[in-house]
XYZ file of N, CA, C and O in Angstrom:
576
model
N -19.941 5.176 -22.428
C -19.391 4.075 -23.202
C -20.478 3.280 -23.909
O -20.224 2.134 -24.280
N -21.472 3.730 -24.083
C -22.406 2.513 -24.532
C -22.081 2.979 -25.869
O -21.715 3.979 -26.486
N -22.572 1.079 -26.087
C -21.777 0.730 -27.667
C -20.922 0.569 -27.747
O -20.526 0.033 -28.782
N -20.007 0.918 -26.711
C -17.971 0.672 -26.884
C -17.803 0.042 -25.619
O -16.949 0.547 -24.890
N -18.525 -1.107 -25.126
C -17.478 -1.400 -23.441
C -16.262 -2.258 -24.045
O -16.398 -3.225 -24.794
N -15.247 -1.813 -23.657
C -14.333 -2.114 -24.080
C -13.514 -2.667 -22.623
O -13.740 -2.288 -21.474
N -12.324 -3.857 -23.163
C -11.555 -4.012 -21.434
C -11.668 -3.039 -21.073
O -12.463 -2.702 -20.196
N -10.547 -2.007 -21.923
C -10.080 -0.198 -21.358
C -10.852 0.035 -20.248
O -10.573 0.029 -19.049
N -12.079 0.285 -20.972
C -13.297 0.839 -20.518
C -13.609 -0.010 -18.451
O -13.649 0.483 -17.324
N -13.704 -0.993 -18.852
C -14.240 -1.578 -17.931
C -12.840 -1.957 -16.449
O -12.950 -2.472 -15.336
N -11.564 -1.338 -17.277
C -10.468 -1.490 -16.423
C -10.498 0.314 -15.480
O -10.398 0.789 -14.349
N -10.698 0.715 -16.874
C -11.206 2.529 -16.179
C -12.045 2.614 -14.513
O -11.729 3.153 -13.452
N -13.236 1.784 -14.958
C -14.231 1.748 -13.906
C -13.541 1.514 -12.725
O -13.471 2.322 -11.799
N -12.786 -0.113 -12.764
C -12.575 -0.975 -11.585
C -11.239 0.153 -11.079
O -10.715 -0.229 -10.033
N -10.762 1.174 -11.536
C -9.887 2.208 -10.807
C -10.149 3.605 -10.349
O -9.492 4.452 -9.744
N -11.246 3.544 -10.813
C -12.241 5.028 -10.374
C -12.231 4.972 -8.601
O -12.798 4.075 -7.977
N -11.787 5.639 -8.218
C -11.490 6.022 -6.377
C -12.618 6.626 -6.118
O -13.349 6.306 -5.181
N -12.900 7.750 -7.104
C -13.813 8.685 -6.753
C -15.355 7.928 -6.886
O -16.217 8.253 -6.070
N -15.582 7.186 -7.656
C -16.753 6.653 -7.368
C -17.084 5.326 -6.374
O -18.144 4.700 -6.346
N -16.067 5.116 -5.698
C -16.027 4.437 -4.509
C -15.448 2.831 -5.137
O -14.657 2.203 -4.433
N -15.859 2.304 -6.357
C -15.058 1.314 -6.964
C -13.637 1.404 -6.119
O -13.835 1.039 -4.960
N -12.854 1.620 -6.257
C -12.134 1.281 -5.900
C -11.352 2.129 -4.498
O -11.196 3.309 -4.184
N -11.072 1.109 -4.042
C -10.668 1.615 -2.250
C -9.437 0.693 -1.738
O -9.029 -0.468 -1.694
N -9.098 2.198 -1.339
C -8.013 2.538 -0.862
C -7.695 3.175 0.532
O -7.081 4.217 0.765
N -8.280 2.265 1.419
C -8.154 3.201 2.942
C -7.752 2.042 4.179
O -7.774 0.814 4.104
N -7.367 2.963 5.374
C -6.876 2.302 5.956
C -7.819 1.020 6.909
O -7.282 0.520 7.898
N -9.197 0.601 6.492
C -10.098 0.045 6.948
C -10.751 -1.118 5.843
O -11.500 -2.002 6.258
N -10.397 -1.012 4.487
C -10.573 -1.750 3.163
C -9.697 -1.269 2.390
O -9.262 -0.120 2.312
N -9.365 -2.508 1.619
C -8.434 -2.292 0.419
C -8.746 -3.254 -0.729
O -8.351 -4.419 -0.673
N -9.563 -2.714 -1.943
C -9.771 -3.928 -2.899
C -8.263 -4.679 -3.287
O -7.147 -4.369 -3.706
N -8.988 -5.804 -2.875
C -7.475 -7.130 -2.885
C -7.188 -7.279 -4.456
O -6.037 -7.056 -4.829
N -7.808 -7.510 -5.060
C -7.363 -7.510 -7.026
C -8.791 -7.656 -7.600
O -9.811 -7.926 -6.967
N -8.640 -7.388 -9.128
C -9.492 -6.922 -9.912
C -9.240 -7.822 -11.163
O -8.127 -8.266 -11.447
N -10.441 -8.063 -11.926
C -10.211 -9.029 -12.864
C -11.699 -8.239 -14.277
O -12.819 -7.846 -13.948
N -11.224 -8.253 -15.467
C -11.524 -8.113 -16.038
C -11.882 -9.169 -17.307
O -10.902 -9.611 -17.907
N -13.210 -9.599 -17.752
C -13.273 -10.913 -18.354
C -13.980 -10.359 -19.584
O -14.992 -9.659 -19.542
N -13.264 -10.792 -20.808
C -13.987 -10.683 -22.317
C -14.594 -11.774 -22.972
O -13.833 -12.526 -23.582
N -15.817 -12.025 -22.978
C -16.524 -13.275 -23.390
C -16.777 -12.626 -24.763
O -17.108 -11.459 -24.971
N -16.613 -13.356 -25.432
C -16.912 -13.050 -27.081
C -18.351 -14.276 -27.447
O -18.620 -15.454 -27.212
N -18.741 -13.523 -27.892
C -20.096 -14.493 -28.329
C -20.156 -15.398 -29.205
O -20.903 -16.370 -29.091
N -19.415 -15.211 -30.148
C -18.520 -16.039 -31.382
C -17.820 -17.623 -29.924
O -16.901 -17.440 -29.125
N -18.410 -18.577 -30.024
C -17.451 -19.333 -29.189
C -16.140 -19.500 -29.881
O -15.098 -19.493 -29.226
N -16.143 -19.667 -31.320
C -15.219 -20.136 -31.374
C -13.259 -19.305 -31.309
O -12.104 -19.539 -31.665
N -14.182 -18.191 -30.517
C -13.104 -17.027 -29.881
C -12.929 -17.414 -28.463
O -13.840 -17.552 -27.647
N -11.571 -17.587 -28.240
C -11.397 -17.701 -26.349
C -12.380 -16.481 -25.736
O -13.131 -15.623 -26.199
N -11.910 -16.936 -24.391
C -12.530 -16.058 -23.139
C -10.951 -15.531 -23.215
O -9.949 -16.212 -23.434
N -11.059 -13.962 -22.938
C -9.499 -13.627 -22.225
C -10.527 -12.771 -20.988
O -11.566 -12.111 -20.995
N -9.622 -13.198 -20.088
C -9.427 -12.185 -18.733
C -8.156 -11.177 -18.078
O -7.046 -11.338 -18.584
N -8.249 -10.471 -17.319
C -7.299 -9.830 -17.529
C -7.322 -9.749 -15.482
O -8.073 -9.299 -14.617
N -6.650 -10.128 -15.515
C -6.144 -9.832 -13.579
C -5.152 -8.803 -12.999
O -4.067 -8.676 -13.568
N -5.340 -8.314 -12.283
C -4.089 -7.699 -11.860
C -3.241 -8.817 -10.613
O -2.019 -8.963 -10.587
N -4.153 -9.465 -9.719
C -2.974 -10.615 -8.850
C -2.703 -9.757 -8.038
O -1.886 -10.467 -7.452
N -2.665 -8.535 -7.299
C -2.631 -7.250 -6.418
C -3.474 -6.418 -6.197
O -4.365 -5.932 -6.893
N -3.118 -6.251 -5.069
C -3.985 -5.358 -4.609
C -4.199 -3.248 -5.462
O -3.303 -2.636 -6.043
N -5.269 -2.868 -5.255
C -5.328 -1.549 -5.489
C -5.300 -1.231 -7.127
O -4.312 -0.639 -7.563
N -6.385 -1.621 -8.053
C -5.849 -1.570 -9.772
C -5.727 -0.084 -9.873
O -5.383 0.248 -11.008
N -5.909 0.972 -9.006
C -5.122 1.991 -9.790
C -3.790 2.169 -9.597
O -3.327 3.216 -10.051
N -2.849 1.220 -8.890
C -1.979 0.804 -8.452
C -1.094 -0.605 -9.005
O 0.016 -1.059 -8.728
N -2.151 -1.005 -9.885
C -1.887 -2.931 -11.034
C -2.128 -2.223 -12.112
O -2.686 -1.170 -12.418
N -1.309 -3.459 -12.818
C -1.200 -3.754 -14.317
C -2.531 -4.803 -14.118
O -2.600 -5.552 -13.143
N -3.378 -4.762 -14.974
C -3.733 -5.782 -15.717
C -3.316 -6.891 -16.895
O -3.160 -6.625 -18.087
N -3.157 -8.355 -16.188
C -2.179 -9.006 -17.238
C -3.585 -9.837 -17.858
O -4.562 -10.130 -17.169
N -3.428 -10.121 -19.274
C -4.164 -10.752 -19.904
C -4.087 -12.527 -19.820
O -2.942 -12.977 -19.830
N -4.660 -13.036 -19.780
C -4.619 -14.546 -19.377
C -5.702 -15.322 -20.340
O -6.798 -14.790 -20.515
N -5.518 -16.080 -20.717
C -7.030 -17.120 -21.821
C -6.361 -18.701 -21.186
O -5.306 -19.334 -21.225
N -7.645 -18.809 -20.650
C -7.083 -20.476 -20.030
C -7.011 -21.405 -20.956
O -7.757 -21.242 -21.921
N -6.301 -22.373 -20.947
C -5.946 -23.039 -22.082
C -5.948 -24.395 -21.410
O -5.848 -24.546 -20.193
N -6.108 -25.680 -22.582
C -5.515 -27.097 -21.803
C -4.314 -27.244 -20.966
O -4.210 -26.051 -20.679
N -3.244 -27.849 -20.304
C -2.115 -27.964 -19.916
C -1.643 -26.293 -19.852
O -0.687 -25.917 -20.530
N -2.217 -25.580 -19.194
C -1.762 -24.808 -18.710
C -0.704 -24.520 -17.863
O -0.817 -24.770 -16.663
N 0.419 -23.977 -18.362
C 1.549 -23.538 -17.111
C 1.192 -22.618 -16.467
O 0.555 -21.614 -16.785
N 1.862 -23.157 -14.939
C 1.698 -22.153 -13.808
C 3.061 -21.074 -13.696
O 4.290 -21.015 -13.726
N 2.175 -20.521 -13.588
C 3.345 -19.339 -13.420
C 4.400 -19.375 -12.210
O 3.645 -18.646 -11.567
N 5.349 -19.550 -11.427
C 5.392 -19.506 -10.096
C 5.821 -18.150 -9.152
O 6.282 -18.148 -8.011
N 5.493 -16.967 -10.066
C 5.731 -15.744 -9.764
C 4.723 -15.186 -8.709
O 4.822 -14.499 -7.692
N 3.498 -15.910 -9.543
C 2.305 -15.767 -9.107
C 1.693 -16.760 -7.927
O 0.585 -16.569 -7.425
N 2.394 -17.623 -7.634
C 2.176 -18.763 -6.688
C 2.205 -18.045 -5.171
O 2.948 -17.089 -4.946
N 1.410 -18.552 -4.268
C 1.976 -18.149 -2.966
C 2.900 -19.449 -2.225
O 2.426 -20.583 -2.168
N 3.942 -19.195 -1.807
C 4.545 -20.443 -0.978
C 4.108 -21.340 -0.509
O 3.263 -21.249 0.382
N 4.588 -22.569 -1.004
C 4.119 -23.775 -0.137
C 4.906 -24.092 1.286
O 6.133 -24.138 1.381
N 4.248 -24.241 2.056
C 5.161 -25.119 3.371
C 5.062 -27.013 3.446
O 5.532 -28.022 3.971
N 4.164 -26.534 2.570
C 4.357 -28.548 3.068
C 3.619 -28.926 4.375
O 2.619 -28.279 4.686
N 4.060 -29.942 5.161
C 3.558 -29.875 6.406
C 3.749 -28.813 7.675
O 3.053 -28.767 8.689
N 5.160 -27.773 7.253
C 4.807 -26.948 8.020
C 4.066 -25.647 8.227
O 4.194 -24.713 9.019
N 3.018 -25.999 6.956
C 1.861 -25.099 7.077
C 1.466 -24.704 8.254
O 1.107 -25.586 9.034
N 1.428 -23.371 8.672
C 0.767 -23.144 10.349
C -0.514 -23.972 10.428
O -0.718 -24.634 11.446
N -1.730 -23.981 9.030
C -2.963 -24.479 8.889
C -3.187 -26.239 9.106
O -4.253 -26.848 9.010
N -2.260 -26.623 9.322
C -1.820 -28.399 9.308
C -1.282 -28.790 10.399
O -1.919 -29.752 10.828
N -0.037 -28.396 11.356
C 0.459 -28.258 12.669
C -0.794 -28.021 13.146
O -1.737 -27.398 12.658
N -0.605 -28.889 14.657
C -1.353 -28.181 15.571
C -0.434 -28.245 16.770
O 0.658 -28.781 16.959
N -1.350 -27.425 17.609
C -2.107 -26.527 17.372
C -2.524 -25.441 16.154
O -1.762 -24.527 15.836
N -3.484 -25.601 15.683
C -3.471 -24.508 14.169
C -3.350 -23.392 14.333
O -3.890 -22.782 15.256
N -2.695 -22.945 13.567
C -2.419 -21.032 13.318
C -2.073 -20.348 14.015
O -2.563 -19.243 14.247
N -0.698 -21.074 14.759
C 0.090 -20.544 15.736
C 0.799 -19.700 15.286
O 1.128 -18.809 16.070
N 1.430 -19.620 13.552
C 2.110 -18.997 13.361
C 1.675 -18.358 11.845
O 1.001 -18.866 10.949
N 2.330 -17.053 11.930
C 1.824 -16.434 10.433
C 2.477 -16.593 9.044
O 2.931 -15.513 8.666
N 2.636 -17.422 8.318
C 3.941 -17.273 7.400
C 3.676 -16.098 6.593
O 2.687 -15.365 6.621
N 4.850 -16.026 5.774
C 4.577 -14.954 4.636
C 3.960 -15.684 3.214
O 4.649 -16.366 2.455
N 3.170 -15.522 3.111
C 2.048 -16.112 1.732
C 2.311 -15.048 0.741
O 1.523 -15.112 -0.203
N 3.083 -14.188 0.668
C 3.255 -13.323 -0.452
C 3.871 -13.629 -1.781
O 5.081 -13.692 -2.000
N 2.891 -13.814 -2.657
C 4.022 -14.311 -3.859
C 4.521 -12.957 -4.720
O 4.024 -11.834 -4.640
N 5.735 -13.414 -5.635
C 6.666 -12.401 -5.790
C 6.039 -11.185 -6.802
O 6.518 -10.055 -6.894
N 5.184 -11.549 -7.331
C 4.372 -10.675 -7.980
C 3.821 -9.420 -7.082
O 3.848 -8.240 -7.433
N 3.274 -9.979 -5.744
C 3.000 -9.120 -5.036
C 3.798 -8.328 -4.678
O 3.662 -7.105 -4.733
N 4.989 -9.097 -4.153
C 6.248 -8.226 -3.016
C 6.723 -7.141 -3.904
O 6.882 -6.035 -3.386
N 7.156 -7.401 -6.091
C 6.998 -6.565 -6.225
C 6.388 -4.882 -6.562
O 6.936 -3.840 -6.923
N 4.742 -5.343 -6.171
C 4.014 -4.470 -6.465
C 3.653 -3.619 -4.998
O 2.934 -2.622 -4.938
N 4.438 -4.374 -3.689
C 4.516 -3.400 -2.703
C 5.914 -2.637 -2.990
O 5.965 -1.467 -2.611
N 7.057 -3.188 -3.624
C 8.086 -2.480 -3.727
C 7.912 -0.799 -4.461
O 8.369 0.309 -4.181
N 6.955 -1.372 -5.573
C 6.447 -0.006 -6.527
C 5.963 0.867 -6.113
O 6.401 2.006 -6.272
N 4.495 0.468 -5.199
C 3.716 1.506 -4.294
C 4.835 2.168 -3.628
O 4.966 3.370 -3.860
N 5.806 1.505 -2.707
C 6.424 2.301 -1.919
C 7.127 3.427 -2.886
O 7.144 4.628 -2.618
N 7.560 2.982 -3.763
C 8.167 3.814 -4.935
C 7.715 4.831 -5.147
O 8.388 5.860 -5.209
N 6.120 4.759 -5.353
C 5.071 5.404 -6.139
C 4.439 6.708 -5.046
O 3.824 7.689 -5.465
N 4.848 6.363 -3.173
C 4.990 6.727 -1.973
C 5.941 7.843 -1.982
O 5.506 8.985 -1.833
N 7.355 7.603 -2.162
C 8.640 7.687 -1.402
C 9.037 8.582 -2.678
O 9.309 9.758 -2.435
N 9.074 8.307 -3.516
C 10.109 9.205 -4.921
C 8.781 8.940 -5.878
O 8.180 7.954 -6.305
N 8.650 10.568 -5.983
C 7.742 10.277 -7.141
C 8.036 10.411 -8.406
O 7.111 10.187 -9.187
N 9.256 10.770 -8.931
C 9.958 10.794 -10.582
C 9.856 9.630 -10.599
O 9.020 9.258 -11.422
N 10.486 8.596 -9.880
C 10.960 7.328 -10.099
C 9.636 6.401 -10.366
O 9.535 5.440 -11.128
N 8.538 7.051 -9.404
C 7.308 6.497 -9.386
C 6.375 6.358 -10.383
O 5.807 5.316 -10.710
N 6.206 7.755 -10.981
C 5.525 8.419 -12.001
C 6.460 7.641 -13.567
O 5.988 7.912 -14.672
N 7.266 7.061 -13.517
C 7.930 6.630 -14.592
C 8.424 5.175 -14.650
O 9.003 4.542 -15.533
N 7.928 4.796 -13.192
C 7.633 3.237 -13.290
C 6.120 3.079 -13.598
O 5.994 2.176 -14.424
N 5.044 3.562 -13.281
C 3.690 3.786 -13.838
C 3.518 3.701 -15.381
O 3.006 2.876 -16.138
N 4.300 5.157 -15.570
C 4.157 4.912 -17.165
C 4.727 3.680 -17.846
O 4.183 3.300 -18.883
N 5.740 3.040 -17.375
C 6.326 1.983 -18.143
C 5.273 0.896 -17.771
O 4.701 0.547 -18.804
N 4.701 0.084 -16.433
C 3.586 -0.197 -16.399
C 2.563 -0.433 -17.719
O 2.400 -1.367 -18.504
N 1.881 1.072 -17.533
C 1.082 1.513 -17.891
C 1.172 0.802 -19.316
O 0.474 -0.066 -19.840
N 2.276 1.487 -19.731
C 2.515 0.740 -21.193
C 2.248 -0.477 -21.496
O 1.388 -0.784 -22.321
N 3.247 -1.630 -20.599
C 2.959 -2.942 -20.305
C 1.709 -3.546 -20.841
O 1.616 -4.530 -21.574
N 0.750 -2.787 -20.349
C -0.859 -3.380 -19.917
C -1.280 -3.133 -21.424
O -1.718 -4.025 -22.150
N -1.090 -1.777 -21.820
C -1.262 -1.438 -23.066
C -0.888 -2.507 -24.025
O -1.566 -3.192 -24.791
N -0.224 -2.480 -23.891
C 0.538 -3.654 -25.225
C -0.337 -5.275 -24.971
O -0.651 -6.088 -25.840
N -0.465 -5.320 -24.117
C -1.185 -6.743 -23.332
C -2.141 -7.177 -23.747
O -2.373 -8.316 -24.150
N -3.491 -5.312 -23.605
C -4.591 -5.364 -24.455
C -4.885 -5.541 -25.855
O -5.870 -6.071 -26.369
N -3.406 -4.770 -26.636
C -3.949 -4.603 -27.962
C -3.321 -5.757 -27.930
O -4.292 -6.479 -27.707
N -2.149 -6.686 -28.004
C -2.420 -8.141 -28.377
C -3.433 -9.395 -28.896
O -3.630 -10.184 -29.821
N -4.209 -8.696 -26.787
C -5.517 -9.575 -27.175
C -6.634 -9.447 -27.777
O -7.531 -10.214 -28.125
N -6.385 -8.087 -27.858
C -7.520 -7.367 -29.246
C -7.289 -8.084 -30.687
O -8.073 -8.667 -31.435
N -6.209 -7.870 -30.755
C -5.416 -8.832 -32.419
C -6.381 -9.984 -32.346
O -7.479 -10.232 -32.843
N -5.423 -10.681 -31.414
C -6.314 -12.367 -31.138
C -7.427 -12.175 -31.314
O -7.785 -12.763 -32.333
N -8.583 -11.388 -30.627
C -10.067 -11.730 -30.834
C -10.265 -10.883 -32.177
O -11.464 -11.073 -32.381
N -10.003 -10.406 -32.782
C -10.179 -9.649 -34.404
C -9.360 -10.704 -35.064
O -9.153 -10.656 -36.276
């Protein structure tokens, strides 16, 4: 790639198994992956690109440029308890809640998918796949 690092490029890497980047075993599991485009031009945003899940040969990468008054997403949120945070009660961390936000739950639903039926799997990927696609060249537009 030299001369061309491109997101693509640098989203390629962070899913390469075979070169140990990315892992997938029952002892480590890369938790999420983030991809950041600094343009040298300031007067071009920063975009980054996250997946928010675990395993990117397994994530979409979504494109993100932080902005003033930014909205939160709450897809992406993990649950609040309030005071009945296990971390706030005491005795502390008596209990485990589920911290999974829905972004995640559905990207374990997919794996299992991607597991269990693989037509169904192999063609939620590609639609994915697409997703991300479209995501990038967007933010390609924007910075051109």
């Amino acid at each position: 790639h030299i001369g061309d690092i491109s997101a693509q490029a640098m989203i390629d890497v962070l899913r390469d198994k075979d070169s140990g980047v990315c892992v997938d075993s029952e002892s480590f599991l890369t938790t999420a992956s983030i991809v950041s485009v600094l343009p040298q031009d300031p007067s071009f945003p920063c975009v980054h690109y996250f997946t928010g899940t675990p395993d990117p040969s397994r994530s979409i990468f979504k494109p993100f440029i932080f902005v003033d008054d930014v909205k939160l997403v709450p897809k992406v949120q993990s649950p609040s308890f309030g005071n009945d945070d296990p971390a706030k009660k005491l005795p502390r961390f008596q209990e485990k809640p589920d911290r999974r936000h829905e972004l995640y739950k559905a990207h374990e639903w997919a794996r299992s998918l991607l597991e269990n039926d693989q037509d169904k799997g192999q063609k939620l990927m590609r639609i994915m796949l697409d997703l991300e696609k479209q995501g990038l060249e967007a933010m390609e537009d924007i910075l051109t």
